[in-house]
Coordinates of C-alpha atoms and ligand atoms in Angstrom, one line a residue:
M1 CA 42.1 150.7 68.0
D2 CA 45.2 149.5 66.0
L3 CA 47.1 148.1 69.0
F4 CA 50.4 147.9 67.3
K5 CA 50.4 151.5 66.1
E6 CA 49.2 152.7 69.5
I7 CA 51.8 150.8 71.3
L8 CA 54.5 152.3 69.1
N9 CA 53.0 155.7 70.0
G10 CA 53.6 154.9 73.6
N11 CA 49.9 154.6 74.5
K12 CA 49.8 152.8 77.9
V13 CA 46.2 151.7 77.5
A14 CA 47.1 149.9 74.3
L15 CA 50.2 148.5 75.9
A16 CA 48.0 147.1 78.8
K17 CA 45.6 145.6 76.2
G18 CA 48.4 144.1 74.2
I19 CA 49.8 142.4 77.4
T20 CA 46.3 141.1 78.2
L21 CA 46.2 139.6 74.8
L22 CA 49.5 137.9 75.3
E23 CA 48.3 136.5 78.6
S24 CA 45.0 135.2 77.2
S25 CA 44.6 131.5 77.0
L26 CA 41.9 131.7 74.3
D27 CA 42.9 130.1 71.0
S28 CA 41.2 133.0 69.2
D29 CA 43.5 135.5 70.9
N30 CA 46.6 133.4 70.4
K31 CA 47.1 134.3 66.7
K32 CA 46.5 138.0 67.3
A33 CA 48.9 138.0 70.2
Q34 CA 51.6 136.2 68.1
S35 CA 51.2 138.6 65.2
L36 CA 51.4 141.7 67.6
L37 CA 54.5 140.2 69.3
Q38 CA 56.1 139.6 65.9
K39 CA 55.6 143.2 64.8
C40 CA 56.8 144.6 68.1
L41 CA 59.9 142.5 68.1
A42 CA 61.4 144.7 65.3
H43 CA 61.0 147.7 67.6
S44 CA 62.3 146.1 70.8
G45 CA 65.6 145.5 72.5
N46 CA 66.6 149.1 73.3
S47 CA 66.5 148.8 77.1
I48 CA 68.2 147.5 80.2
R49 CA 66.2 144.7 81.8
V50 CA 66.8 144.5 85.5
G51 CA 65.5 141.7 87.8
V52 CA 64.7 142.8 91.3
T53 CA 64.2 140.0 93.9
G54 CA 64.1 139.5 97.7
V55 CA 61.9 138.0 100.3
P56 CA 58.5 139.5 101.1
G57 CA 59.0 142.6 103.3
V58 CA 62.6 143.2 102.3
G59 CA 61.4 146.5 100.6
K60 CA 61.1 145.6 96.9
S61 CA 58.1 147.8 96.1
S62 CA 59.5 150.8 98.2
F63 CA 62.8 150.5 96.5
I64 CA 61.2 150.2 93.0
E65 CA 59.0 153.2 93.7
V66 CA 62.0 155.4 94.7
L67 CA 64.3 154.2 92.0
G68 CA 61.5 154.4 89.4
K69 CA 60.7 158.1 90.4
L70 CA 64.4 158.9 90.2
L71 CA 64.6 157.4 86.7
T72 CA 61.5 159.1 85.3
S73 CA 62.8 162.4 86.7
K74 CA 66.0 161.8 84.6
G75 CA 63.8 161.4 81.5
H76 CA 63.6 157.6 81.4
K77 CA 60.5 155.6 80.8
V78 CA 60.2 152.8 83.3
A79 CA 58.1 149.7 83.1
V80 CA 57.6 147.4 86.2
L81 CA 56.5 143.9 85.5
A82 CA 56.0 141.3 88.2
I83 CA 56.6 137.6 88.3
D84 CA 54.8 136.1 91.3
P85 CA 55.2 132.4 91.9
T86 CA 52.5 132.5 94.4
S87 CA 50.0 134.2 92.1
E88 CA 48.1 131.0 91.3
K89 CA 47.2 130.5 95.0
T90 CA 46.8 134.1 96.0
Q91 CA 45.5 135.6 92.8
G92 CA 48.7 137.6 92.7
S93 CA 48.1 139.3 96.0
I94 CA 51.8 139.6 97.0
L95 CA 53.0 141.5 93.9
G96 CA 49.7 142.1 92.2
D97 CA 48.7 145.2 94.1
K98 CA 49.4 148.3 92.2
S99 CA 48.6 150.5 95.1
R100 CA 51.9 149.4 96.7
M101 CA 53.6 152.0 94.4
H102 CA 51.4 155.0 94.8
Q103 CA 53.6 157.7 93.2
L104 CA 55.0 155.5 90.4
S105 CA 51.6 154.2 89.4
V106 CA 50.4 157.7 88.6
D107 CA 53.6 158.8 86.9
E108 CA 53.0 159.4 83.2
N109 CA 56.4 157.9 82.3
A110 CA 55.9 154.7 84.3
F111 CA 53.9 151.6 83.6
I112 CA 53.2 149.0 86.2
R113 CA 51.8 145.5 85.5
P114 CA 51.1 142.9 88.0
S115 CA 51.9 139.2 87.5
P116 CA 49.7 137.1 85.3
T117 CA 47.4 135.2 87.8
A118 CA 47.4 131.8 86.1
G119 CA 49.9 129.3 84.8
T120 CA 53.2 127.7 85.8
L121 CA 56.2 129.6 86.9
G122 CA 57.8 128.9 83.5
G123 CA 54.6 130.0 81.8
V124 CA 54.4 133.3 83.8
A125 CA 58.1 134.0 83.1
S126 CA 57.6 133.3 79.4
K127 CA 54.7 135.8 79.2
T128 CA 56.7 138.4 81.1
K129 CA 59.5 137.9 78.6
D130 CA 57.0 138.7 75.8
S131 CA 55.5 141.6 77.7
I132 CA 59.0 143.1 77.9
V133 CA 59.1 143.2 74.1
L134 CA 55.8 145.1 74.0
C135 CA 57.0 147.6 76.7
E136 CA 60.2 148.2 74.7
A137 CA 58.2 148.8 71.5
A138 CA 56.2 151.4 73.5
G139 CA 59.5 153.2 74.3
F140 CA 60.2 152.0 77.8
D141 CA 63.9 152.0 78.1
I142 CA 64.2 150.6 81.7
I143 CA 62.4 147.4 82.5
L144 CA 62.2 146.3 86.1
V145 CA 61.1 142.8 86.7
E146 CA 60.1 142.3 90.3
T147 CA 59.9 138.8 91.8
V148 CA 59.4 137.4 95.2
G149 CA 62.5 135.6 96.3
V150 CA 61.2 132.2 97.4
G151 CA 63.5 129.9 95.5
Q152 CA 62.8 129.2 91.9
S153 CA 61.4 132.4 90.5
E154 CA 64.8 134.2 90.8
T155 CA 66.4 131.6 88.6
K156 CA 63.7 132.1 86.0
V157 CA 64.0 135.9 86.2
S158 CA 67.7 135.6 85.3
T159 CA 66.7 134.1 82.0
I160 CA 64.8 137.2 81.0
C161 CA 67.0 140.0 82.5
D162 CA 70.4 141.5 81.8
F163 CA 71.1 142.5 85.4
F164 CA 70.1 140.7 88.5
L165 CA 69.6 142.6 91.8
L166 CA 69.1 140.9 95.1
L167 CA 67.7 142.9 98.0
M168 CA 68.7 141.7 101.4
L169 CA 67.9 142.6 105.0
A170 CA 70.8 143.1 107.4
G171 CA 71.0 140.8 110.4
A172 CA 68.2 138.5 109.3
G173 CA 70.5 135.6 108.4
D174 CA 70.6 134.1 105.0
E175 CA 68.7 131.0 105.9
L176 CA 65.9 133.1 107.3
Q177 CA 65.7 135.0 104.1
G178 CA 65.6 131.8 102.1
I179 CA 68.7 132.9 100.3
K180 CA 70.4 130.0 98.7
R181 CA 74.0 130.1 97.6
G182 CA 72.9 129.5 94.0
I183 CA 70.8 132.7 94.1
M184 CA 73.7 134.8 95.4
E185 CA 75.8 133.4 92.6
L186 CA 73.3 134.8 90.1
A187 CA 73.3 138.2 91.5
D188 CA 75.1 141.1 89.8
M189 CA 74.5 143.2 92.8
L190 CA 73.4 142.7 96.4
V191 CA 71.6 145.6 98.1
I192 CA 71.1 145.8 101.8
T193 CA 67.8 147.7 102.3
K194 CA 66.5 149.8 105.2
T195 CA 69.9 151.3 105.9
D196 CA 68.5 153.9 108.2
G197 CA 67.8 154.6 111.9
D198 CA 68.9 151.8 114.2
N199 CA 69.7 149.6 111.3
L200 CA 72.5 151.8 109.9
Q201 CA 75.4 150.0 111.6
H202 CA 74.0 146.5 111.1
S203 CA 73.7 147.3 107.4
K204 CA 77.3 148.6 107.1
N205 CA 78.6 145.4 108.9
A206 CA 76.5 143.2 106.6
K207 CA 77.9 145.0 103.5
Q208 CA 81.4 144.1 104.6
E209 CA 80.4 140.5 105.3
Y210 CA 78.7 140.1 101.9
Q211 CA 81.7 141.7 100.1
R212 CA 83.9 139.1 101.7
A213 CA 81.5 136.2 100.9
L214 CA 81.2 137.3 97.2
H215 CA 85.0 137.1 96.8
L216 CA 84.8 133.4 97.4
F217 CA 82.4 132.9 94.5
P218 CA 83.7 132.0 91.0
A219 CA 84.2 134.9 88.6
M220 CA 81.4 135.7 86.3
E221 CA 81.9 134.8 82.6
N222 CA 81.3 138.4 81.5
G223 CA 84.1 139.7 83.8
W224 CA 81.7 141.6 86.0
T225 CA 82.5 141.6 89.8
P226 CA 79.3 141.6 91.8
K227 CA 78.8 144.7 93.9
V228 CA 77.4 145.2 97.3
S229 CA 75.5 148.4 98.2
V230 CA 73.3 149.8 100.9
C231 CA 70.2 152.0 100.6
S232 CA 67.2 153.4 102.3
S233 CA 64.0 153.9 100.4
V234 CA 62.6 156.0 103.3
E235 CA 65.6 158.4 103.4
H236 CA 66.2 158.1 99.6
T237 CA 69.9 157.3 100.3
G238 CA 72.1 155.0 98.1
I239 CA 69.5 154.8 95.3
S240 CA 71.3 157.0 92.7
E241 CA 74.6 155.2 93.5
I242 CA 72.9 151.9 92.8
W243 CA 71.6 153.3 89.5
E244 CA 75.1 154.4 88.6
I245 CA 76.4 150.9 89.0
I246 CA 73.6 149.5 86.8
S247 CA 74.3 152.1 84.2
R248 CA 78.0 151.2 84.2
F249 CA 77.2 147.5 83.8
N250 CA 74.9 148.4 80.9
K251 CA 77.6 150.5 79.1
Q252 CA 80.3 147.8 79.6
M253 CA 78.1 144.9 78.6
T254 CA 76.7 146.7 75.5
S255 CA 80.1 147.7 74.2
S256 CA 81.6 144.3 74.8
N257 CA 78.6 142.8 73.0
W258 CA 77.9 140.5 76.0
K259 CA 74.4 141.9 76.4
E260 CA 73.4 141.0 72.8
E261 CA 75.0 137.6 73.0
H262 CA 73.5 136.9 76.4
R263 CA 70.0 137.8 75.1
K264 CA 70.5 135.4 72.2
K265 CA 71.4 132.6 74.6
Q266 CA 68.3 133.4 76.7
N267 CA 66.2 133.1 73.5
I268 CA 67.7 129.7 72.8
Y269 CA 66.9 128.6 76.4
W270 CA 63.2 129.7 75.9
L271 CA 63.0 127.9 72.5
H272 CA 63.9 124.7 74.3
H273 CA 61.6 125.4 77.1
T274 CA 58.7 126.1 74.8
I275 CA 59.3 123.0 72.7
K276 CA 59.3 120.8 75.8
E277 CA 56.2 122.5 77.3
E278 CA 54.2 122.6 74.0
L279 CA 55.0 119.1 73.0
G280 CA 54.2 117.8 76.5
N281 CA 50.8 119.5 76.4
K282 CA 50.1 118.3 72.9
I283 CA 50.8 114.7 73.8
Y284 CA 48.8 114.9 77.0
N285 CA 45.8 116.5 75.2
S286 CA 45.9 113.9 72.5
L287 CA 45.2 111.1 75.0
S288 CA 41.6 110.2 75.3
E289 CA 39.8 109.7 78.6
E290 CA 39.8 106.0 77.9
N291 CA 43.5 106.0 77.3
I292 CA 44.2 107.9 80.5
E293 CA 42.0 105.5 82.5
K294 CA 44.1 102.6 81.1
L295 CA 47.3 104.3 82.1
E296 CA 45.9 104.8 85.6
E297 CA 44.9 101.1 85.8
K298 CA 48.5 100.1 84.8
L299 CA 49.8 102.3 87.6
M300 CA 47.5 100.8 90.1
S301 CA 48.5 97.3 89.0
G302 CA 52.1 98.0 90.0
K303 CA 53.7 99.4 86.8
S304 CA 56.1 102.3 87.4
I305 CA 55.4 105.7 85.8
F306 CA 58.6 105.3 83.9
Q307 CA 57.4 102.0 82.4
I308 CA 54.1 103.6 81.4
M309 CA 55.7 106.6 79.8
E310 CA 57.8 104.3 77.6
K311 CA 54.7 103.0 76.0
I312 CA 53.2 106.4 75.2
Ligands
GDP401 P1 58.2 144.1 99.7 O1 57.3 143.1 100.3 O2 59.6 143.5 99.5 O3 57.7 144.8 98.4 O4 58.5 145.2 100.8 P2 57.8 146.7 101.0 O5 58.4 147.7 100.0 O6 56.3 146.6 100.9 O7 58.3 147.1 102.4 C1 57.9 146.3 103.6 C2 57.9 147.2 104.8 O8 59.2 147.7 105.0 C3 57.0 148.4 104.7 O9 56.4 148.6 105.9 C4 57.9 149.5 104.3 O10 57.4 150.8 104.8 C5 59.2 149.2 105.1 N1 60.4 149.7 104.4 C6 60.6 149.6 103.0 N2 61.8 150.2 102.7 C7 62.2 150.8 103.9 C8 63.4 151.5 104.2 O11 64.3 151.9 103.4 N3 63.6 151.9 105.5 C9 62.7 151.5 106.5 N4 63.0 151.8 107.8 N5 61.6 150.8 106.2 C10 61.4 150.4 104.9

C-alpha cells in the first residue's frame, strides 16, 4: 500500500498505519516516517486544533463523543488524538480505551487514536504533533487533542493546539481538581460539565464565579477574552454553543493571521525542544559503560553532578 497516497485519499487504515510508523522507535522505520511526514506537511494545516483537558471523571470522553457526533453531522471530519502522561505506567489505560466513545469510534467521519504508550511527555506530545499533520493530510478538519489534566500535559498540549478548552466540575474546588492558576491562564475557554439534574444550579453559580475570576487574569496577547460555558453531555445541552464560540475564535484568529503566526512559534518551540532532546540522547549514548562507571565513581566520591557534567 502506498501510505502517502492512501492517506491523501482519506483512508483511515493507512492513517493509522502512518501514525504507527511515526511512533515506532525502530531506526529502520524512522527514515520512512520522516519521509511520509515531509510529504504530508504540504497537505496539512487546514484545520482547527483544539486541546481538551480536565481531571479524570470530569466528562472528557462523554463531551468529545457528543461534540464529535455534532460535528460529523455538520459534515466535518473529526480526529481525536490523546496525550496521556500516565500512559507509561498504565499502558494508556486512562485515555487509551477506544470503547469510551462508542458512537464516535464507529462514525465513518471520525478517527480516534489513543496515546502512544511509551516515551516522555515531551516525546508523546511531539509524536501527537506529527500525527496531527497526517490527520490533516487525510482531510480531517477538526482535531481534538484530549489530555488528562494532572499538571504538565496541559502545558504541552497548548504547544500543539490553537484553542485550549478546560473542562471543570462545579463545586469540586479548584485544588481538588488539581487546577493550577497557570492552567487557567492558558485556557481559551472553561466549560463546566454535567450541568444537569441536581447539578444545574451549582454549575450556573460556578460559571459566574469563574467569569469573575477570569477578569482578574492578564489579557491574552491575541486579544481573545476567555469564555466560560456550561454543558451536559447526557442532555446534549450547551454543546453547539461551545462549538459556535470555537468557530468564532477560529475565524477571528485566521483573519488576523494570529493562527498562522502562533503555529510558527509553536514549531520554533519544538525545534528547540528536539535539539535539546536529540543532542542529550546522542551524548548519553556515546558514553561507554566504562565511562559511565567512572562518572558514577566520581559521584560516590563526593563530586556534585554539576562538576561531573562540566567534564563531559
Ligand atoms: P473522563 O474521565 O473525563 O473522560 O470522563 P467520562 O466522560 O468518562 O465521564 C465520567 C463519568 O461522568 C461517567 O460515569 C459519565 O457517564 C459521567 N458523565 C459524563 N458527562 C456527564 C454529563 O453531562 N452529565 C452527567 N450527569 N454525567 C456525566
